[in-house]
Amino acid sequence: MVRKSRAAILPTNVILLQNLVKRDPMSYREEFLQQYSHYESLRDIFMLNALESQTTGDSNTRQFVELVGFVSQVCSCYPEETATFPNELKQLVLDYHRSLPFEVREKIISSLTMLRNKGVISAETLIQTMFPLLVAYSSHSNALGHNSHAKEVRKLVYSTLVSLLKSCNTGAKNQKLNRSTQAICFNLLDQPDSQGVWAARLTRELWRRGIWDDSRAVEIMTQAALNDDVKIAYSGVLFFLGADKEREENFEENSDDDDIDMDALRHKMQINKKSGKRGKKMEAALKTVRKKNAGPKTPQGYLNFSAIHLLRDPQGFADKLFAKQLSSKNNNRFDLDQKIALMQLLSRLIGTHKLTVLGIYSFFLKYLTPKQRDVTKILAAAAQSSHDMVPPETIAVLVRKIADEFVSDGVASEVAAAGLNTIREICSRAPLAIDETLLQDLTEYKGSKAKGVSMAAKALVALYREVAPEMLKRKDRGKVASMDIQESNRQGKDVRRPQFGVESNVQGIAGIELLAQWKKKQEDLNGEAEDENDDRNWEVEDEGEEEEEIDGEWVTVESDKEYDVDMSDSDDEDGKPKADKAEGEAAEAETGKIDPETAFRDLASSRVLTPADFAKLQELRTEQGVARLMGVKNEETVDADGLVGPRKHRKATKDERIASIMEGREGREKFASRKSKRDEQRSTTNREKERKKNFVMMIHKRSVKGKQKMSLRDRQKVLRQHITKQKKKGH
Amino acid sequence: MAKKKTLKQQDFQKKKLKVGKPKQPASNVTDTSFSARMISLPNQAKIKSAANNNNYCGPGNPDKLENDVIKRLSLCKHHSAVTRKETLIHFKQLVPKIIRTKCITPMLNSCLPMICDEDSQVRAVLLELFEELGQYDQNVLRLHSRALVLFINSSMTHIVPAIQRDSGKFLRSALRYCGDELVRNSWTKLLKGLFGVLGWSVETSKTPKSVSMGVKSSSVVSMNSAKAKKAQQSNIETLLEFVKRGCIEESPDTHQQALLASSAYSKYLIPAAPQPYQHLKLFVKELKNDQAGIGSKLEEVLNVTLQDFSARREVLLAHFYSSMLQNVSGLITGGGECGKTANVLKDTLEKIKQMQEA
């Protein structure tokens, strides 16, 4: 009894004391001071033989580790007495980390983290301590002796850094800390040996977690991508190619963790016995669901800019990347995969920002042969890097080369399909890159027997019907396009052909001719002009748009139906849409095309456009696919696998082959000899005995003698039988 | 003849390079690449020193003794207290033979941590070992005085009361043989440690930051046990001795007078004690404390060496005097052996004050 009560107040070990000190720091001050001076004496002992070998598991080491933990746990209670403590730890780990045993190092690092969490030291101090350690323990720095546990330390330090930055950036972003850390990263990248790999790694990780999402982080990665070291450069390139995808995946993973089925829970509540516990469960579930619905899916202040959009100087970056990494003399240090990644990055940069890096097109020429490994990726990159701001003659070389190498009768159908598809992708971005003769040659492949090739050729035809029909052969132009051409010929006007350097922006209101056409159609149908003074058209109609989203494909017609219904009588609501559509198509040919300028003049002068009109206009434009032709979606990436086209007889992978083999074997016994599967303990079979029997004993038996006495015919027969049997066995 | 000629010509023909194949190496090529490999067996690093000795020691050699000692060093960390004790006894017997050999340093290095050993018998034997060492050659202890002080200090602040109590004995024995070094190099540190052992508080001024009575709860609870009384008695004696040694110069008697003449040129001679310039801390690693002036004055002088008596007296009077007097007066009223010693200590303190004022 006495002993027990004494133990409660008499600390005999450090853990107990820690508990007591935390509860009542003032009363246990003396004990703490004693332990603190014990720590100091142990520290001095450590310093005394810092360079001698300190073995792990030494009692001194254990005690020291324990005390470091203790002091850092309670030092927030005694700020004055332990003012120098954090600094001592920092010095110890920075100056003597080589000679400290691993346990001590680990403990000091975790203690420093704890001190940061308690607010004893600033985050900047911790970062200043961690970065040198990270560099010192990276695999490239040599002179690490045995027993250094470099990998563990690296892991520890790295995770400490990431979690530190994460915790500092929850809630509001700690811009000051981010700045200083990014400055350290920049400095690391300037270092001659490959310490910059840590800067790249850290930035990528933080980007993935959405902690860093500003242009400075992107700038770090541009520095990394331009680094001399292959590893760093490659990690920088991969960042731009994949980081945003990674980030999205990360957030998606977080969002769909556990779904609670509220309906099921409610149903259960109604049927099962009502109890307090179940009620509480229900409430808890309700709370989580509400929280989930209310809370933002992404961390606060998270910007969804892709890294490529955040580049400060895309043209400069692309130029340097091409000159320094891809086309320089020493680009041999990159292997093919890395080169392809570089090409992909460059082409994406060029396509997204419409940059001009003329050298890259002739660079591609070297790699554009069917035998080249991963040629589809290179083809995709080539397609992506072309856009309408590049001089057509530069890209024409590329197209010519692809046509020569890939599209001919002598190559496999997949190759031809890939070539044609690539040419289509290039031409959809830069329509002038192909000359008329080549195009007409290529369109001949639409009659090819291989499905992929003919599909690709037809797609090319379809593209040029929209872009420049007069470049196609007469029979390929299609009805609408040829009528257009005829009409313009009749009126004596020039054919509207795409020209280099002329932007296809519309004066007035984009797509107004579509609206005019539609109006005309409506008038024909209803027999009366729309009431332009209708007030309802001025309100942006919420109900109408909501229904649009629900209904899907027939939206356009139905939503406008509603206006009509509002004005006219509401009898014929249901039967109309389909008939309307059919009539509309019939009428379309008659109305023909209305010139945008005249349309604008007509419409704009005669009436004032309402918000409803603009909404309609937008719909019509998307319907027509104008957006794609105008190159709005230029960031869309070219899918390398899609270039080959649909394959009928694809070569199965090994897994698939094995799966099919296994499927065939289901439910049958194995064909192999059962010799090995026989039981161990057995006597010899009769056949075995017969075979092993001494020949001399058999020589006078009838079965043997009879063979000699057989007639020639019988002997021949037996021999024939023997031969067929052997053949069946496969000999 | 023709064949021979063609064979000869072959040697001088240039090999054709083939596409996709590496260049054929010449027939006389020498492989100059090499790879260096290192095998490290960290857990055998310790044995190495003993094994090295093995190579050149003959039987009956003094080297054999050394080897024996080094082999037994690991026993100092043996989990069984009896083994540790036996090892120490063995070392003690060997002391006269090995005191001049070089294995004494590793031996001391592994023995010193045992000041904080949990077992009281081990500590007792260790004390005897130190006595033995001191009797044979004081300089050995002097040489290791720094490590000795560190470990004594560590035991003074140990959380287990028994180890704490015994620290006074070690200090006393060390005082006997290397007292000069102790008072010079670690005067403040050891005084502070002794205060901790006796359960006295260094800061007499009651600052509002602490509600404690300036006394550790452990010393309050175990104040009246017989062991604690006994330990207190010995620790006070140690304190008395330490203070005397540090503050009161031995009156130069006639014998010393004779030597005085030599003091004029003694500094030009080779000094008698090892490490005479230790206080300069030339080869000592210490953490820099760049935040000077934050702590109290006491912390500033904690690691300073005090070379002369008056400086030590000054520190004593400034930081320890008042609290010492206060605590001593309490002990005197308690009476007994302890009271007697305390009385002597009080007289000594007064004498020191007079000396300093004079």
mmCIF file of N, CA and C in Angstrom, chain A residues 93-186:
data_model
loop_
_atom_site.group_PDB
_atom_site.id
_atom_site.type_symbol
_atom_site.label_atom_id
_atom_site.label_comp_id
_atom_site.label_asym_id
_atom_site.label_seq_id
_atom_site.Cartn_x
_atom_site.Cartn_y
_atom_site.Cartn_z
ATOM 1 N N VAL A 93 23.080 16.777 -34.750
ATOM 2 C CA VAL A 93 22.724 15.962 -35.907
ATOM 3 C C VAL A 93 23.391 16.483 -37.176
ATOM 4 N N LEU A 94 23.646 17.788 -37.211
ATOM 5 C CA LEU A 94 24.264 18.306 -38.435
ATOM 6 C C LEU A 94 25.767 18.049 -38.472
ATOM 7 N N ASP A 95 26.432 18.257 -37.326
ATOM 8 C CA ASP A 95 27.897 18.177 -37.338
ATOM 9 C C ASP A 95 28.416 16.768 -37.099
ATOM 10 N N TYR A 96 27.668 15.997 -36.312
ATOM 11 C CA TYR A 96 28.226 14.706 -35.918
ATOM 12 C C TYR A 96 27.393 13.533 -36.418
ATOM 13 N N HIS A 97 26.555 13.783 -37.447
ATOM 14 C CA HIS A 97 25.649 12.699 -37.825
ATOM 15 C C HIS A 97 26.381 11.470 -38.319
ATOM 16 N N ARG A 98 27.604 11.691 -38.793
ATOM 17 C CA ARG A 98 28.355 10.528 -39.276
ATOM 18 C C ARG A 98 28.738 9.589 -38.153
ATOM 19 N N SER A 99 29.061 10.156 -36.996
ATOM 20 C CA SER A 99 29.544 9.301 -35.921
ATOM 21 C C SER A 99 28.449 8.916 -34.935
ATOM 22 N N LEU A 100 27.299 9.507 -35.062
ATOM 23 C CA LEU A 100 26.229 9.127 -34.138
ATOM 24 C C LEU A 100 25.682 7.761 -34.522
ATOM 25 N N PRO A 101 25.296 6.975 -33.539
ATOM 26 C CA PRO A 101 24.618 5.727 -33.881
ATOM 27 C C PRO A 101 23.252 6.019 -34.495
ATOM 28 N N PHE A 102 22.765 5.038 -35.244
ATOM 29 C CA PHE A 102 21.535 5.266 -35.999
ATOM 30 C C PHE A 102 20.365 5.631 -35.095
ATOM 31 N N GLU A 103 20.270 4.958 -33.939
ATOM 32 C CA GLU A 103 19.138 5.218 -33.045
ATOM 33 C C GLU A 103 19.103 6.678 -32.637
ATOM 34 N N VAL A 104 20.298 7.186 -32.301
ATOM 35 C CA VAL A 104 20.361 8.567 -31.826
ATOM 36 C C VAL A 104 19.947 9.522 -32.942
ATOM 37 N N ARG A 105 20.456 9.236 -34.142
ATOM 38 C CA ARG A 105 20.127 10.087 -35.278
ATOM 39 C C ARG A 105 18.614 10.119 -35.494
ATOM 40 N N GLU A 106 18.041 8.927 -35.506
ATOM 41 C CA GLU A 106 16.613 8.798 -35.736
ATOM 42 C C GLU A 106 15.833 9.557 -34.663
ATOM 43 N N LYS A 107 16.291 9.381 -33.409
ATOM 44 C CA LYS A 107 15.587 10.007 -32.297
ATOM 45 C C LYS A 107 15.673 11.526 -32.404
ATOM 46 N N ILE A 108 16.847 12.010 -32.759
ATOM 47 C CA ILE A 108 17.010 13.460 -32.835
ATOM 48 C C ILE A 108 16.111 14.026 -33.925
ATOM 49 N N ILE A 109 16.054 13.321 -35.062
ATOM 50 C CA ILE A 109 15.216 13.819 -36.153
ATOM 51 C C ILE A 109 13.754 13.842 -35.740
ATOM 52 N N SER A 110 13.320 12.764 -35.107
ATOM 53 C CA SER A 110 11.905 12.745 -34.730
ATOM 54 C C SER A 110 11.633 13.748 -33.617
ATOM 55 N N SER A 111 12.629 13.962 -32.741
ATOM 56 C CA SER A 111 12.434 14.946 -31.677
ATOM 57 C C SER A 111 12.328 16.349 -32.246
ATOM 58 N N LEU A 112 13.152 16.618 -33.242
ATOM 59 C CA LEU A 112 13.081 17.946 -33.866
ATOM 60 C C LEU A 112 11.706 18.156 -34.503
ATOM 61 N N THR A 113 11.193 17.090 -35.136
ATOM 62 C CA THR A 113 9.856 17.195 -35.716
ATOM 63 C C THR A 113 8.827 17.487 -34.630
ATOM 64 N N MET A 114 8.990 16.784 -33.511
ATOM 65 C CA MET A 114 8.058 16.990 -32.412
ATOM 66 C C MET A 114 8.141 18.419 -31.900
ATOM 67 N N LEU A 115 9.365 18.922 -31.785
ATOM 68 C CA LEU A 115 9.549 20.292 -31.307
ATOM 69 C C LEU A 115 8.870 21.274 -32.253
ATOM 70 N N ARG A 116 8.935 20.976 -33.549
ATOM 71 C CA ARG A 116 8.272 21.838 -34.513
ATOM 72 C C ARG A 116 6.760 21.779 -34.295
ATOM 73 N N ASN A 117 6.254 20.575 -34.073
ATOM 74 C CA ASN A 117 4.809 20.445 -33.870
ATOM 75 C C ASN A 117 4.347 21.160 -32.616
ATOM 76 N N LYS A 118 5.222 21.199 -31.609
ATOM 77 C CA LYS A 118 4.864 21.892 -30.377
ATOM 78 C C LYS A 118 5.098 23.389 -30.493
ATOM 79 N N GLY A 119 5.665 23.796 -31.607
ATOM 80 C CA GLY A 119 5.885 25.223 -31.798
ATOM 81 C C GLY A 119 7.128 25.750 -31.126
ATOM 82 N N VAL A 120 8.028 24.860 -30.705
ATOM 83 C CA VAL A 120 9.239 25.329 -30.041
ATOM 84 C C VAL A 120 10.226 25.893 -31.069
ATOM 85 N N ILE A 121 10.357 25.202 -32.191
ATOM 86 C CA ILE A 121 11.205 25.734 -33.257
ATOM 87 C C ILE A 121 10.342 26.015 -34.468
ATOM 88 N N SER A 122 10.843 26.888 -35.319
ATOM 89 C CA SER A 122 10.047 27.260 -36.485
ATOM 90 C C SER A 122 10.216 26.223 -37.584
ATOM 91 N N ALA A 123 9.285 26.252 -38.505
ATOM 92 C CA ALA A 123 9.354 25.303 -39.616
ATOM 93 C C ALA A 123 10.602 25.548 -40.461
ATOM 94 N N GLU A 124 11.007 26.806 -40.567
ATOM 95 C CA GLU A 124 12.194 27.132 -41.361
ATOM 96 C C GLU A 124 13.434 26.455 -40.779
ATOM 97 N N THR A 125 13.531 26.503 -39.454
ATOM 98 C CA THR A 125 14.680 25.866 -38.797
ATOM 99 C C THR A 125 14.717 24.384 -39.122
ATOM 100 N N LEU A 126 13.547 23.768 -39.039
ATOM 101 C CA LEU A 126 13.505 22.332 -39.289
ATOM 102 C C LEU A 126 13.918 22.031 -40.723
ATOM 103 N N ILE A 127 13.424 22.845 -41.640
ATOM 104 C CA ILE A 127 13.770 22.604 -43.044
ATOM 105 C C ILE A 127 15.255 22.804 -43.269
ATOM 106 N N GLN A 128 15.801 23.833 -42.603
ATOM 107 C CA GLN A 128 17.241 24.058 -42.754
ATOM 108 C C GLN A 128 18.067 22.906 -42.199
ATOM 109 N N THR A 129 17.503 22.198 -41.233
ATOM 110 C CA THR A 129 18.221 21.047 -40.697
ATOM 111 C C THR A 129 18.064 19.829 -41.593
ATOM 112 N N MET A 130 16.864 19.693 -42.176
ATOM 113 C CA MET A 130 16.570 18.464 -42.887
ATOM 114 C C MET A 130 17.244 18.393 -44.257
ATOM 115 N N PHE A 131 17.282 19.523 -44.945
ATOM 116 C CA PHE A 131 17.820 19.472 -46.304
ATOM 117 C C PHE A 131 19.287 19.026 -46.348
ATOM 118 N N PRO A 132 20.156 19.581 -45.471
ATOM 119 C CA PRO A 132 21.529 19.088 -45.503
ATOM 120 C C PRO A 132 21.624 17.591 -45.237
ATOM 121 N N LEU A 133 20.760 17.091 -44.358
ATOM 122 C CA LEU A 133 20.786 15.656 -44.074
ATOM 123 C C LEU A 133 20.384 14.864 -45.307
ATOM 124 N N LEU A 134 19.346 15.373 -45.963
ATOM 125 C CA LEU A 134 18.865 14.679 -47.162
ATOM 126 C C LEU A 134 19.975 14.579 -48.195
ATOM 127 N N VAL A 135 20.689 15.679 -48.349
ATOM 128 C CA VAL A 135 21.768 15.694 -49.328
ATOM 129 C C VAL A 135 22.897 14.774 -48.877
ATOM 130 N N ALA A 136 23.195 14.828 -47.574
ATOM 131 C CA ALA A 136 24.323 14.039 -47.074
ATOM 132 C C ALA A 136 24.058 12.554 -47.201
ATOM 133 N N TYR A 137 22.796 12.167 -47.102
ATOM 134 C CA TYR A 137 22.512 10.740 -47.126
ATOM 135 C C TYR A 137 22.003 10.261 -48.472
ATOM 136 N N SER A 138 22.015 11.140 -49.477
ATOM 137 C CA SER A 138 21.584 10.653 -50.778
ATOM 138 C C SER A 138 22.624 9.684 -51.305
ATOM 139 N N SER A 139 22.196 8.794 -52.124
ATOM 140 C CA SER A 139 23.040 7.657 -52.483
ATOM 141 C C SER A 139 24.298 8.078 -53.234
ATOM 142 N N HIS A 140 24.274 9.297 -53.795
ATOM 143 C CA HIS A 140 25.415 9.680 -54.610
ATOM 144 C C HIS A 140 26.592 10.154 -53.779
ATOM 145 N N SER A 141 26.286 10.718 -52.627
ATOM 146 C CA SER A 141 27.418 11.200 -51.844
ATOM 147 C C SER A 141 28.124 9.988 -51.239
ATOM 148 N N ASN A 142 29.367 9.911 -51.502
ATOM 149 C CA ASN A 142 30.118 8.745 -51.032
ATOM 150 C C ASN A 142 30.592 8.987 -49.607
ATOM 151 N N ALA A 143 31.587 8.262 -49.208
ATOM 152 C CA ALA A 143 32.193 8.437 -47.897
ATOM 153 C C ALA A 143 31.200 8.198 -46.764
ATOM 154 N N LEU A 144 30.164 7.447 -47.052
ATOM 155 C CA LEU A 144 29.322 6.999 -45.951
ATOM 156 C C LEU A 144 29.848 5.643 -45.532
ATOM 157 N N GLY A 145 30.185 5.550 -44.302
ATOM 158 C CA GLY A 145 30.761 4.296 -43.846
ATOM 159 C C GLY A 145 29.707 3.222 -43.733
ATOM 160 N N HIS A 146 30.163 2.090 -43.224
ATOM 161 C CA HIS A 146 29.196 1.039 -42.969
ATOM 162 C C HIS A 146 28.275 1.504 -41.853
ATOM 163 N N ASN A 147 27.189 0.778 -41.692
ATOM 164 C CA ASN A 147 26.310 1.039 -40.557
ATOM 165 C C ASN A 147 25.668 2.413 -40.604
ATOM 166 N N SER A 148 25.675 3.052 -41.758
ATOM 167 C CA SER A 148 25.163 4.418 -41.756
ATOM 168 C C SER A 148 23.646 4.439 -41.895
ATOM 169 N N HIS A 149 23.043 3.333 -42.300
ATOM 170 C CA HIS A 149 21.589 3.256 -42.453
ATOM 171 C C HIS A 149 21.090 4.380 -43.355
ATOM 172 N N ALA A 150 21.824 4.617 -44.426
ATOM 173 C CA ALA A 150 21.529 5.786 -45.264
ATOM 174 C C ALA A 150 20.095 5.746 -45.780
ATOM 175 N N LYS A 151 19.654 4.584 -46.170
ATOM 176 C CA LYS A 151 18.331 4.490 -46.776
ATOM 177 C C LYS A 151 17.243 4.866 -45.776
ATOM 178 N N GLU A 152 17.383 4.338 -44.576
ATOM 179 C CA GLU A 152 16.363 4.618 -43.565
ATOM 180 C C GLU A 152 16.329 6.096 -43.233
ATOM 181 N N VAL A 153 17.534 6.656 -43.067
ATOM 182 C CA VAL A 153 17.596 8.076 -42.714
ATOM 183 C C VAL A 153 16.958 8.907 -43.809
ATOM 184 N N ARG A 154 17.297 8.561 -45.067
ATOM 185 C CA ARG A 154 16.741 9.304 -46.193
ATOM 186 C C ARG A 154 15.217 9.259 -46.166
ATOM 187 N N LYS A 155 14.703 8.071 -45.963
ATOM 188 C CA LYS A 155 13.257 7.884 -45.945
ATOM 189 C C LYS A 155 12.637 8.737 -44.844
ATOM 190 N N LEU A 156 13.259 8.661 -43.680
ATOM 191 C CA LEU A 156 12.742 9.390 -42.521
ATOM 192 C C LEU A 156 12.730 10.883 -42.793
ATOM 193 N N VAL A 157 13.863 11.380 -43.279
ATOM 194 C CA VAL A 157 13.998 12.817 -43.505
ATOM 195 C C VAL A 157 13.007 13.269 -44.574
ATOM 196 N N TYR A 158 12.905 12.463 -45.617
ATOM 197 C CA TYR A 158 12.022 12.829 -46.729
ATOM 198 C C TYR A 158 10.566 12.887 -46.267
ATOM 199 N N SER A 159 10.153 11.855 -45.532
ATOM 200 C CA SER A 159 8.758 11.857 -45.086
ATOM 201 C C SER A 159 8.524 12.993 -44.101
ATOM 202 N N THR A 160 9.531 13.291 -43.293
ATOM 203 C CA THR A 160 9.403 14.415 -42.372
ATOM 204 C C THR A 160 9.170 15.702 -43.144
ATOM 205 N N LEU A 161 9.953 15.887 -44.190
ATOM 206 C CA LEU A 161 9.820 17.111 -44.984
ATOM 207 C C LEU A 161 8.427 17.219 -45.593
ATOM 208 N N VAL A 162 7.981 16.118 -46.196
ATOM 209 C CA VAL A 162 6.690 16.163 -46.874
ATOM 210 C C VAL A 162 5.573 16.442 -45.883
ATOM 211 N N SER A 163 5.617 15.746 -44.733
ATOM 212 C CA SER A 163 4.523 15.947 -43.788
ATOM 213 C C SER A 163 4.597 17.331 -43.175
ATOM 214 N N LEU A 164 5.811 17.845 -43.031
ATOM 215 C CA LEU A 164 5.948 19.208 -42.498
ATOM 216 C C LEU A 164 5.287 20.200 -43.438
ATOM 217 N N LEU A 165 5.617 20.089 -44.714
ATOM 218 C CA LEU A 165 5.051 21.042 -45.670
ATOM 219 C C LEU A 165 3.549 20.873 -45.781
ATOM 220 N N LYS A 166 3.110 19.656 -45.630
ATOM 221 C CA LYS A 166 1.670 19.415 -45.703
ATOM 222 C C LYS A 166 0.972 20.078 -44.527
ATOM 223 N N SER A 167 1.533 19.870 -43.331
ATOM 224 C CA SER A 167 0.854 20.415 -42.161
ATOM 225 C C SER A 167 0.922 21.933 -42.146
ATOM 226 N N CYS A 168 2.000 22.485 -42.723
ATOM 227 C CA CYS A 168 2.101 23.945 -42.750
ATOM 228 C C CYS A 168 1.132 24.546 -43.758
ATOM 229 N N ASN A 169 0.677 23.746 -44.721
ATOM 230 C CA ASN A 169 -0.161 24.289 -45.777
ATOM 231 C C ASN A 169 -1.619 23.899 -45.656
ATOM 232 N N THR A 170 -1.971 23.206 -44.586
ATOM 233 C CA THR A 170 -3.393 22.938 -44.415
ATOM 234 C C THR A 170 -4.042 24.227 -43.939
ATOM 235 N N GLY A 171 -5.279 24.400 -44.290
ATOM 236 C CA GLY A 171 -5.907 25.694 -44.022
ATOM 237 C C GLY A 171 -5.407 26.668 -45.052
ATOM 238 N N ALA A 172 -4.726 27.692 -44.590
ATOM 239 C CA ALA A 172 -4.184 28.651 -45.541
ATOM 240 C C ALA A 172 -2.804 28.211 -45.978
ATOM 241 N N LYS A 173 -2.417 28.634 -47.148
ATOM 242 C CA LYS A 173 -1.070 28.294 -47.617
ATOM 243 C C LYS A 173 -0.053 29.152 -46.898
ATOM 244 N N ASN A 174 1.008 28.510 -46.485
ATOM 245 C CA ASN A 174 2.084 29.244 -45.830
ATOM 246 C C ASN A 174 3.074 29.679 -46.906
ATOM 247 N N GLN A 175 2.790 30.831 -47.505
ATOM 248 C CA GLN A 175 3.564 31.218 -48.682
ATOM 249 C C GLN A 175 5.025 31.473 -48.356
ATOM 250 N N LYS A 176 5.256 32.000 -47.144
ATOM 251 C CA LYS A 176 6.636 32.330 -46.799
ATOM 252 C C LYS A 176 7.494 31.067 -46.761
ATOM 253 N N LEU A 177 6.942 30.067 -46.093
ATOM 254 C CA LEU A 177 7.677 28.805 -45.986
ATOM 255 C C LEU A 177 7.861 28.171 -47.366
ATOM 256 N N ASN A 178 6.790 28.210 -48.157
ATOM 257 C CA ASN A 178 6.887 27.627 -49.492
ATOM 258 C C ASN A 178 7.977 28.312 -50.307
ATOM 259 N N ARG A 179 7.999 29.639 -50.213
ATOM 260 C CA ARG A 179 9.019 30.386 -50.944
ATOM 261 C C ARG A 179 10.408 29.936 -50.552
ATOM 262 N N SER A 180 10.627 29.890 -49.224
ATOM 263 C CA SER A 180 11.997 29.588 -48.786
ATOM 264 C C SER A 180 12.377 28.167 -49.184
ATOM 265 N N THR A 181 11.411 27.254 -49.083
ATOM 266 C CA THR A 181 11.722 25.872 -49.460
ATOM 267 C C THR A 181 12.003 25.776 -50.957
ATOM 268 N N GLN A 182 11.210 26.510 -51.717
ATOM 269 C CA GLN A 182 11.434 26.477 -53.166
ATOM 270 C C GLN A 182 12.791 27.085 -53.518
ATOM 271 N N ALA A 183 13.179 28.098 -52.734
ATOM 272 C CA ALA A 183 14.508 28.674 -52.975
ATOM 273 C C ALA A 183 15.586 27.629 -52.726
ATOM 274 N N ILE A 184 15.403 26.831 -51.671
ATOM 275 C CA ILE A 184 16.379 25.766 -51.399
ATOM 276 C C ILE A 184 16.400 24.786 -52.565
ATOM 277 N N CYS A 185 15.203 24.489 -53.083
ATOM 278 C CA CYS A 185 15.132 23.556 -54.213
ATOM 279 C C CYS A 185 15.892 24.098 -55.422
ATOM 280 N N PHE A 186 15.704 25.386 -55.687
ATOM 281 C CA PHE A 186 16.437 25.988 -56.806
ATOM 282 C C PHE A 186 17.938 25.847 -56.602
#
